Coordinates of C-alpha atoms in Angstrom, one line a residue:
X1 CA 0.0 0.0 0.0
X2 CA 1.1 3.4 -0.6
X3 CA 1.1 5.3 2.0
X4 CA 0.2 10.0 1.5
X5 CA 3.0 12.1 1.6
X6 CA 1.7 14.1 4.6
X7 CA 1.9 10.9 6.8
X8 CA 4.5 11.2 9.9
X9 CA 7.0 9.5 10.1
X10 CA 7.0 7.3 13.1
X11 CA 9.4 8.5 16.4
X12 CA 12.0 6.1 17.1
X13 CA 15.6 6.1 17.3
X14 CA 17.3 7.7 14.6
X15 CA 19.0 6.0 12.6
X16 CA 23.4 4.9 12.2
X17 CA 23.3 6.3 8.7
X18 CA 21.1 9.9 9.0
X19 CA 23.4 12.8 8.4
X20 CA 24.1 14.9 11.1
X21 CA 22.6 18.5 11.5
X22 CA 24.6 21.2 10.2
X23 CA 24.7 25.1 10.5
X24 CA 23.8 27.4 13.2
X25 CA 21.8 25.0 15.0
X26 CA 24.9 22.7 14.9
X27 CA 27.2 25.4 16.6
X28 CA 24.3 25.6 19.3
X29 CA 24.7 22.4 19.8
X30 CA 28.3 21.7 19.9
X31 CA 29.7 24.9 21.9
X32 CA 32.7 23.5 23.0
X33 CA 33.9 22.4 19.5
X34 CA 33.2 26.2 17.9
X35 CA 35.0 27.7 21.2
X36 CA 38.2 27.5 20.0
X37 CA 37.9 27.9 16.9
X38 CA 36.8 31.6 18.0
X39 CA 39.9 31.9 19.7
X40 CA 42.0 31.1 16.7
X41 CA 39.9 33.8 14.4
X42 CA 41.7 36.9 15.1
X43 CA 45.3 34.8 14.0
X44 CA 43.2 33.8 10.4
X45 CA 44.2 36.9 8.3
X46 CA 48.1 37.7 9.6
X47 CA 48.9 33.9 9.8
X48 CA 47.4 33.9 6.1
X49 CA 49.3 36.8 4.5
X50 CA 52.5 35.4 6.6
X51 CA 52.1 32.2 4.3
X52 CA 51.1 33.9 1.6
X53 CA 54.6 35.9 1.9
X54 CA 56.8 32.8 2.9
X55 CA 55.3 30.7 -0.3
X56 CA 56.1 33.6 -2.5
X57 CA 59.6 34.0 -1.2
X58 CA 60.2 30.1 -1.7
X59 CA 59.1 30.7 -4.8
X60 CA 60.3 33.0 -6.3
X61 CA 63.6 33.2 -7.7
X62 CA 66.9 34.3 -5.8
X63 CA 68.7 36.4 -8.3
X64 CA 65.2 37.9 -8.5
X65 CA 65.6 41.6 -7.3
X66 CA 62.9 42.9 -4.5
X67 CA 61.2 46.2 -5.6
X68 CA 60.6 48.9 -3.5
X69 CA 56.8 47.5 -3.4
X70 CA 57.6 43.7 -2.4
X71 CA 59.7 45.7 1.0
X72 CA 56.4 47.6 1.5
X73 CA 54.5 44.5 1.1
X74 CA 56.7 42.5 3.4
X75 CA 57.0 45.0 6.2
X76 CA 53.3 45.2 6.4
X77 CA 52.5 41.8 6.7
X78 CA 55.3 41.7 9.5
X79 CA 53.7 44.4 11.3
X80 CA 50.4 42.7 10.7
X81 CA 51.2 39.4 12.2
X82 CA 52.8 41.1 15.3
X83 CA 49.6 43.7 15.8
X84 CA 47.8 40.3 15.9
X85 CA 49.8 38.4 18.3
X86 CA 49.6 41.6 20.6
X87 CA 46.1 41.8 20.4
X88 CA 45.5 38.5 20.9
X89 CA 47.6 38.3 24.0
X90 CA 46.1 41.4 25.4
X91 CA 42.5 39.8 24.8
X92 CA 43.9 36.4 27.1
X93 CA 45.3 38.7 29.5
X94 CA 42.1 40.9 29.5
X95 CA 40.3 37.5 30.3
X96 CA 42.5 36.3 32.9
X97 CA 42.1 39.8 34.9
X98 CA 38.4 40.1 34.9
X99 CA 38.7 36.2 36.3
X100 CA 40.7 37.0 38.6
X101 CA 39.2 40.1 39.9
X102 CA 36.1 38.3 40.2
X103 CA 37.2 35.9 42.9
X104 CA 38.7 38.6 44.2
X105 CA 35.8 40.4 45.0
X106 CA 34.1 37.0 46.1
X107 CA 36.8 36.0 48.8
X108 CA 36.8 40.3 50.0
X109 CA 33.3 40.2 49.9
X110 CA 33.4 37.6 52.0
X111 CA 35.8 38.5 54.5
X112 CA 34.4 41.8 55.1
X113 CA 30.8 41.7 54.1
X114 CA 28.3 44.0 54.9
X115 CA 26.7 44.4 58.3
X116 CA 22.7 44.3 58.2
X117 CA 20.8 47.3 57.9
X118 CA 19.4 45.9 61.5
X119 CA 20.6 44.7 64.4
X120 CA 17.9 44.6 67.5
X121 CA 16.6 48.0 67.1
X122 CA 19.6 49.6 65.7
X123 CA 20.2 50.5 62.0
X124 CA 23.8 50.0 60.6
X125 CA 25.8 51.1 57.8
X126 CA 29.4 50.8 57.0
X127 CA 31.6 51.7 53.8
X128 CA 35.4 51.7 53.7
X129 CA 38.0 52.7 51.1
X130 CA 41.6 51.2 50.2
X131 CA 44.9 52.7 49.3
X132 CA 45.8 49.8 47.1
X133 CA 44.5 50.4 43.7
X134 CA 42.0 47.7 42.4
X135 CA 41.4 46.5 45.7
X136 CA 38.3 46.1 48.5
X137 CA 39.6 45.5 51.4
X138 CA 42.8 46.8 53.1
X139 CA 44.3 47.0 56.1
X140 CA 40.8 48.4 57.9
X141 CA 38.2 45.7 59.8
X142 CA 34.8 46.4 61.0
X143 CA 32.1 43.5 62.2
X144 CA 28.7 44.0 64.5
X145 CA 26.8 41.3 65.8
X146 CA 23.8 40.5 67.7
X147 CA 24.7 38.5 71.0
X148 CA 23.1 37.8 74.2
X149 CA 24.5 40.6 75.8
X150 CA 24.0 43.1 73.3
X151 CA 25.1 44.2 69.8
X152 CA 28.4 44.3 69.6
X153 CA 30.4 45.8 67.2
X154 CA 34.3 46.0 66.5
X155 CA 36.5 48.0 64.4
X156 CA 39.9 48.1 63.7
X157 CA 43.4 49.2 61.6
X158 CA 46.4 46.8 60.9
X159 CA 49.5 48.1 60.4
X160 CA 50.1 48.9 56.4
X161 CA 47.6 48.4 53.9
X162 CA 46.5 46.5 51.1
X163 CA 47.2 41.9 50.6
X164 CA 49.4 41.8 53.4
X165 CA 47.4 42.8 55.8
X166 CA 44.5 41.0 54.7
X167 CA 46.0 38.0 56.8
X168 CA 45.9 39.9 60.0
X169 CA 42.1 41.3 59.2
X170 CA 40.7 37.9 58.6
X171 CA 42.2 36.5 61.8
X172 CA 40.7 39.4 63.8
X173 CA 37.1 38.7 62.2
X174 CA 37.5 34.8 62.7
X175 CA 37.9 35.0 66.1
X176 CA 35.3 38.4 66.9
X177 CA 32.7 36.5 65.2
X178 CA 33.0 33.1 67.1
X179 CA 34.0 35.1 70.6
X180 CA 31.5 37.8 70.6
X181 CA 28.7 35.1 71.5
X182 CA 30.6 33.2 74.4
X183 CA 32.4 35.5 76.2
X184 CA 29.9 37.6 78.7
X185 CA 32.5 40.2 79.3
X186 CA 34.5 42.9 76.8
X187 CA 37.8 42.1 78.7
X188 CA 37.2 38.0 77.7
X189 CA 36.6 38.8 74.4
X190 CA 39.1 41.5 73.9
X191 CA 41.9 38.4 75.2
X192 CA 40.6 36.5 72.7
X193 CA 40.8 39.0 69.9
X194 CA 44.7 39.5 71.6
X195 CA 45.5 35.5 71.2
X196 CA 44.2 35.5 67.6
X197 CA 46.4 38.2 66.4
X198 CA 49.5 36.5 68.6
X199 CA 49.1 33.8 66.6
X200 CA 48.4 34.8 63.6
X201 CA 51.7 37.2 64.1
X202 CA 53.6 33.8 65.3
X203 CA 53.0 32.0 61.7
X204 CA 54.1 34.7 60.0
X205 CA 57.3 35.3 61.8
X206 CA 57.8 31.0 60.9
X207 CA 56.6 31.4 57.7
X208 CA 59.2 34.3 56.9
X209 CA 61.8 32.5 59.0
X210 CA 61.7 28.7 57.9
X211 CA 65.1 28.6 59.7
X212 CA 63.6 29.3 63.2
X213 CA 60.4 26.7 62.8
X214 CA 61.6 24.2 65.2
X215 CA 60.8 27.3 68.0
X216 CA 58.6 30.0 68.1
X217 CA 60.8 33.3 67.7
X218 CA 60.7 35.2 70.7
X219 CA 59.7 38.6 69.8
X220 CA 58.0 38.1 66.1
X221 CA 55.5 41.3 66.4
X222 CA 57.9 44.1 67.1
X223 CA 56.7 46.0 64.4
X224 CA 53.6 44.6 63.8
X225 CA 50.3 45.6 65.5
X226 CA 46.5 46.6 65.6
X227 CA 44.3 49.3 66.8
X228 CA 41.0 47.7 68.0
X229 CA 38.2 49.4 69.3
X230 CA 35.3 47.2 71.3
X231 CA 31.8 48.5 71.4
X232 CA 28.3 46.9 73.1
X233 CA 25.5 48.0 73.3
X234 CA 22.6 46.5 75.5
X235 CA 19.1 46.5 75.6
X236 CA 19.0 49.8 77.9
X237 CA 21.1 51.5 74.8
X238 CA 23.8 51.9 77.5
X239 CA 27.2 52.0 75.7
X240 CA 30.6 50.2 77.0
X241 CA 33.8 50.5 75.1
X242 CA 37.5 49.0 75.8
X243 CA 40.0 50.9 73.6
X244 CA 43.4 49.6 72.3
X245 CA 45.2 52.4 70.2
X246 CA 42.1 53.5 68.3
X247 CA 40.5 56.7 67.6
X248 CA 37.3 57.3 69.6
X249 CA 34.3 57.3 67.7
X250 CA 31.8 60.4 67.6
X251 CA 28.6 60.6 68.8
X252 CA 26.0 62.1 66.9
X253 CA 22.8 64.2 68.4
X254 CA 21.6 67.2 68.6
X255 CA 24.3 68.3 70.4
X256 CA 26.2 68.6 67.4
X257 CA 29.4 66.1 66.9
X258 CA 31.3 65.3 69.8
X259 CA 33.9 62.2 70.5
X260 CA 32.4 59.3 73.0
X261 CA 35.1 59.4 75.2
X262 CA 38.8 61.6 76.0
X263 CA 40.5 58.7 78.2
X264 CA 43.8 57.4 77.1
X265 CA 43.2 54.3 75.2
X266 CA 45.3 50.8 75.6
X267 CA 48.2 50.0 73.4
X268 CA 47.6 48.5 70.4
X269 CA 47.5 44.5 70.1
X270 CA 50.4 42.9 69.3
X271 CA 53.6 44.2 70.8
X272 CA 52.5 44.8 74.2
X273 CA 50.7 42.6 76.7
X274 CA 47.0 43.5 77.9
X275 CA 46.9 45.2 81.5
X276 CA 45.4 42.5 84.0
X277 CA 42.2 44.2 84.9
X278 CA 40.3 45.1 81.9
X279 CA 38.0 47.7 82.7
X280 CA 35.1 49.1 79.9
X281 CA 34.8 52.7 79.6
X282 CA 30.8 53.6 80.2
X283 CA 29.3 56.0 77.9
X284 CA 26.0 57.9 78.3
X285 CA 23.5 56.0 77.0
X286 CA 22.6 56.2 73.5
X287 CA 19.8 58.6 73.2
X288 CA 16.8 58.1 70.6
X289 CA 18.0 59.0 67.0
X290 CA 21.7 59.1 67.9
X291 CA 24.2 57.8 66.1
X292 CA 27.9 56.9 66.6
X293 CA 30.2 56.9 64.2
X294 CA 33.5 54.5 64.4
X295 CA 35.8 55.4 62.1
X296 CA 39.9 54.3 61.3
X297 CA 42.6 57.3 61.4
X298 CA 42.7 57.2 57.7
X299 CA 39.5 59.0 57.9
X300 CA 41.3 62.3 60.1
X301 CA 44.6 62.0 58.4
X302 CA 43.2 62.1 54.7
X303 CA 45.3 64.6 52.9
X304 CA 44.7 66.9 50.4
X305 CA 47.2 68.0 47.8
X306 CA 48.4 70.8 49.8
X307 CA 49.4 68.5 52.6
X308 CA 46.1 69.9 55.2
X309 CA 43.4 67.2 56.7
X310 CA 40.3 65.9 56.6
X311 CA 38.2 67.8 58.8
X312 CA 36.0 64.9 60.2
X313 CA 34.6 66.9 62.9
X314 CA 33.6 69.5 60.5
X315 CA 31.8 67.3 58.6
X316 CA 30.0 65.6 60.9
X317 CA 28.8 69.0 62.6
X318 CA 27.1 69.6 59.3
X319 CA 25.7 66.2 58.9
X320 CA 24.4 66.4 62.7
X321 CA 22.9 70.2 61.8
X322 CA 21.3 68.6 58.5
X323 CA 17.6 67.0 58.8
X324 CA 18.0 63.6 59.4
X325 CA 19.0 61.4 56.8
X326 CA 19.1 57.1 56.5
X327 CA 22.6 55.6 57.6
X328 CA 23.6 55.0 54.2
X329 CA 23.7 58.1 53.4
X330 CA 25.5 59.9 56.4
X331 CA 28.1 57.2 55.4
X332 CA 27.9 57.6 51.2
X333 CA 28.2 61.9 52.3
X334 CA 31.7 60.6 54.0
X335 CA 32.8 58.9 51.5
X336 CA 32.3 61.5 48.9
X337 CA 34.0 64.2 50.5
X338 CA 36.9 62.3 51.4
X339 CA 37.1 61.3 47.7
X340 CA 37.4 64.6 46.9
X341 CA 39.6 65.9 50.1
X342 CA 42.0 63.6 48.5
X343 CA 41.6 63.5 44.8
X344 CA 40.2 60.0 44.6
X345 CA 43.4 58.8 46.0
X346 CA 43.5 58.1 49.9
X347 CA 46.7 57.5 51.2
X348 CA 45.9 55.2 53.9
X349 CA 42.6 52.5 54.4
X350 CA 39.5 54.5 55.6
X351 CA 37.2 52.2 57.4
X352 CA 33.7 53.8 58.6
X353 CA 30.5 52.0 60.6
X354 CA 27.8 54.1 61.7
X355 CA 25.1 52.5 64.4
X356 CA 21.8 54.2 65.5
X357 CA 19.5 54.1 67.8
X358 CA 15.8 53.1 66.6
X359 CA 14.5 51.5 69.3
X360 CA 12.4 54.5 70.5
X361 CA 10.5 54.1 67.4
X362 CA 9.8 50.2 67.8
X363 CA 8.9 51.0 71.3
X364 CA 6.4 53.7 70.6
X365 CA 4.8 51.2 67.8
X366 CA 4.5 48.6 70.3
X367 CA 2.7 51.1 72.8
X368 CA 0.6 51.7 70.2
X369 CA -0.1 47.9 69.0
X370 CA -0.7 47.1 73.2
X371 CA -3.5 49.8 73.5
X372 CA -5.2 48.5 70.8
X373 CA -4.9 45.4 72.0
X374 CA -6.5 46.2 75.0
X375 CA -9.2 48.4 73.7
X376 CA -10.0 45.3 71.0
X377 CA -9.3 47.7 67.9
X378 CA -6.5 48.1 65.4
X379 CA -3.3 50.0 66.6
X380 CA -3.7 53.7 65.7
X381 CA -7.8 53.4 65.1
X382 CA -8.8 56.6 67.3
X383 CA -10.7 55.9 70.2
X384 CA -14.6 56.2 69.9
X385 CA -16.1 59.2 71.5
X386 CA -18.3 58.3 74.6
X387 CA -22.0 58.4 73.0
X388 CA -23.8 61.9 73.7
X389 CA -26.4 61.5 76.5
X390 CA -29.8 63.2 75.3
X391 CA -32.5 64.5 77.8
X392 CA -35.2 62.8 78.3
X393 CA -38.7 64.3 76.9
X394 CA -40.5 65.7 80.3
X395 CA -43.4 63.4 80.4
X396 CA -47.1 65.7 80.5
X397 CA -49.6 65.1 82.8

């Protein structure tokens, strides 16, 4: 029987001798055969008139003189193959950077991410800028966490700036972020912070003394060290701060812009040993809709081109004077005018974390939900008026 032309075939298998697909759909298909054929495209047209140029030269007879033209001709198709190698190189380089910038930004992003926008009533921001060009994350560390005991925040400046530092940074946030939630006291955790970076400064000392690795050496920090500063605060907004080395951070109201503290901070981790008794300085408590600003010294020794610096007070005054304004932007307003104190160019890791206090806003909403919870209406319906009492008619006899 003969069977219509617009009957379908039947699906199966297809068949050992049915020609393979060809075209664009073909390329789709096979990517990783068509990839390197795209990398070998630029080199088509130089490697071409290259041959083309060493067959006629083997052709061509010796005693044959070379015009003026065949020298022009020759020179350009020299000039041509090496334009293409340099291109193509550049292209694999070009490739290799944005690669490697990539994880770059991963493992930085990583190490010093972002804090939330809120921590138990208080609203964060942080930004930071590094001297090394290309780079995140320098020398500067910030971290704030929520704990039993309060959020705690730290921030802090190892000595120099840009990858070699970045060792001593990520052993300072290791241990903050396991510490801050089992020790109950700032002194605890502030030992713990000081063992971290003893070790961390112990390794390096082996690793850039493989002679010495049988023994620890016995003074491997004597120029390293790091300026920490140690903040909590608990749920009564009542501020404690231990102080190694650091700049005091500025506290932000309607006072103005004033620093938290003038005591004489602790030396710096690292080359000295902590004091025995570590005592917290206590603040004033954080008022409703302060803030307090930590900061790094890059942000007050920021130089201009004339050699003067960054006036950090100054600029908070204004900011403080200004209507208030989200986190974010008290910190992007920082960052922008340090940029241009400095010409884009800071000469030294600016690391800045601003915290505030929300929780008299929370509170007030939950006044507001608990009376009309008790009243049995929605939070914030008005309360009904007490119905007006109309006289009775006097009643005729």
């Amino acid at each position: 029987m003969i069977r219509s032309s617009s009957a379908r075939p039947r699906p199966g298998p297809p068949r050992a001798g049915r020609p393979r697909a060809h075209g664009p759909a073909a390329a789709r298909a096979r990517p990783g055969a068509i990839r390197p054929l795209r990398r070998l495209l630029p080199f088509g047209l130089p490697v071409a008139c290259a041959a083309a140029a060493l067959v006629g030269r083997v052709v061509m007879p010796h005693d044959h003189p070379e015009s003026l033209a065949e020298r022009i001709v020759a020179a350009l198709v020299l000039l041509t193959v090496g334009t293409a190698v340099v291109i193509g190189a550049r292209r694999r380089l070009r490739r290799e950077l944005r690669r490697a910038r990539a994880v770059a930004h991963a493992t930085q992003s990583v190490l010093l991410r972002p804090p939330p926008a809120r921590l138990e009533g208080l609203s964060l921001a942080a930004g930071q800028l590094s001297a090394s060009r290309g780079a995140i994350v320098g020398g500067d560390l910030y971290e704030a966490v929520a704990t039993p005991y309060g959020v705690r925040a730290v921030i802090g400046d190892v000595r120099g700036h840009g990858l070699p530092a970045i060792g001593a940074v990520a052993a300072v946030l290791g241990s903050f972020r396991e510490a801050a939630h089992d020790e109950a006291e700032l002194g605890g955790l502030l030992r713990r912070l000081d063992r971290a970076v003893q070790r961390h400064l112990r390794e390096r000392a082996r690793d850039e003394h493989p002679a010495a690795s049988g023994s620890d050496p016995e003074n491997p920090s004597a120029e390293e060290f790091v300026t920490l500063l140690l903040l909590e605060i608990d749920q009564d907004c009542g501020v404690r701060a231990l102080n190694c080395g650091h700049p005091w951070p500025y506290r932000l109201g309607p006072g103005g812009a004033r620093p938290l503290a003038a005591a004489e901070p602790l030396p710096p981790l690292g080359p000295f040993p902590l004091p025995a008794v570590l005592d917290p300085y206590l603040a004033e408590p954080l008022g409703p809709g302060e803030d307090l600003l930590l900061h790094t010294d890059g942000a007050v020794e920021a130089r201009d081109a004339r050699g003067r610096f960054f006036g950090l007070r100054t600029a908070l005054e204004r900011i403080a004077a200004a209507p208030p304004v989200p986190p974010a932007a008290v910190i992007a307003t920082l960052r922008a005018a340090l940029l241009r104190h400095t010409g884009g160019r800071p000469g030294d890791d600016v690391a800045l974390l601003l915290l505030r206090n929300d929780r008299h806003d929370r509170a007030a909403s939950t006044g507001k939900e608990a009376r009309g919870s008790r009243t049995g209406e929605p939070a914030g319906t008005p309360a009904a008026e007490p119905p007006a009492v109309v006289p009775a008619a006097p009643v005729r006899h």
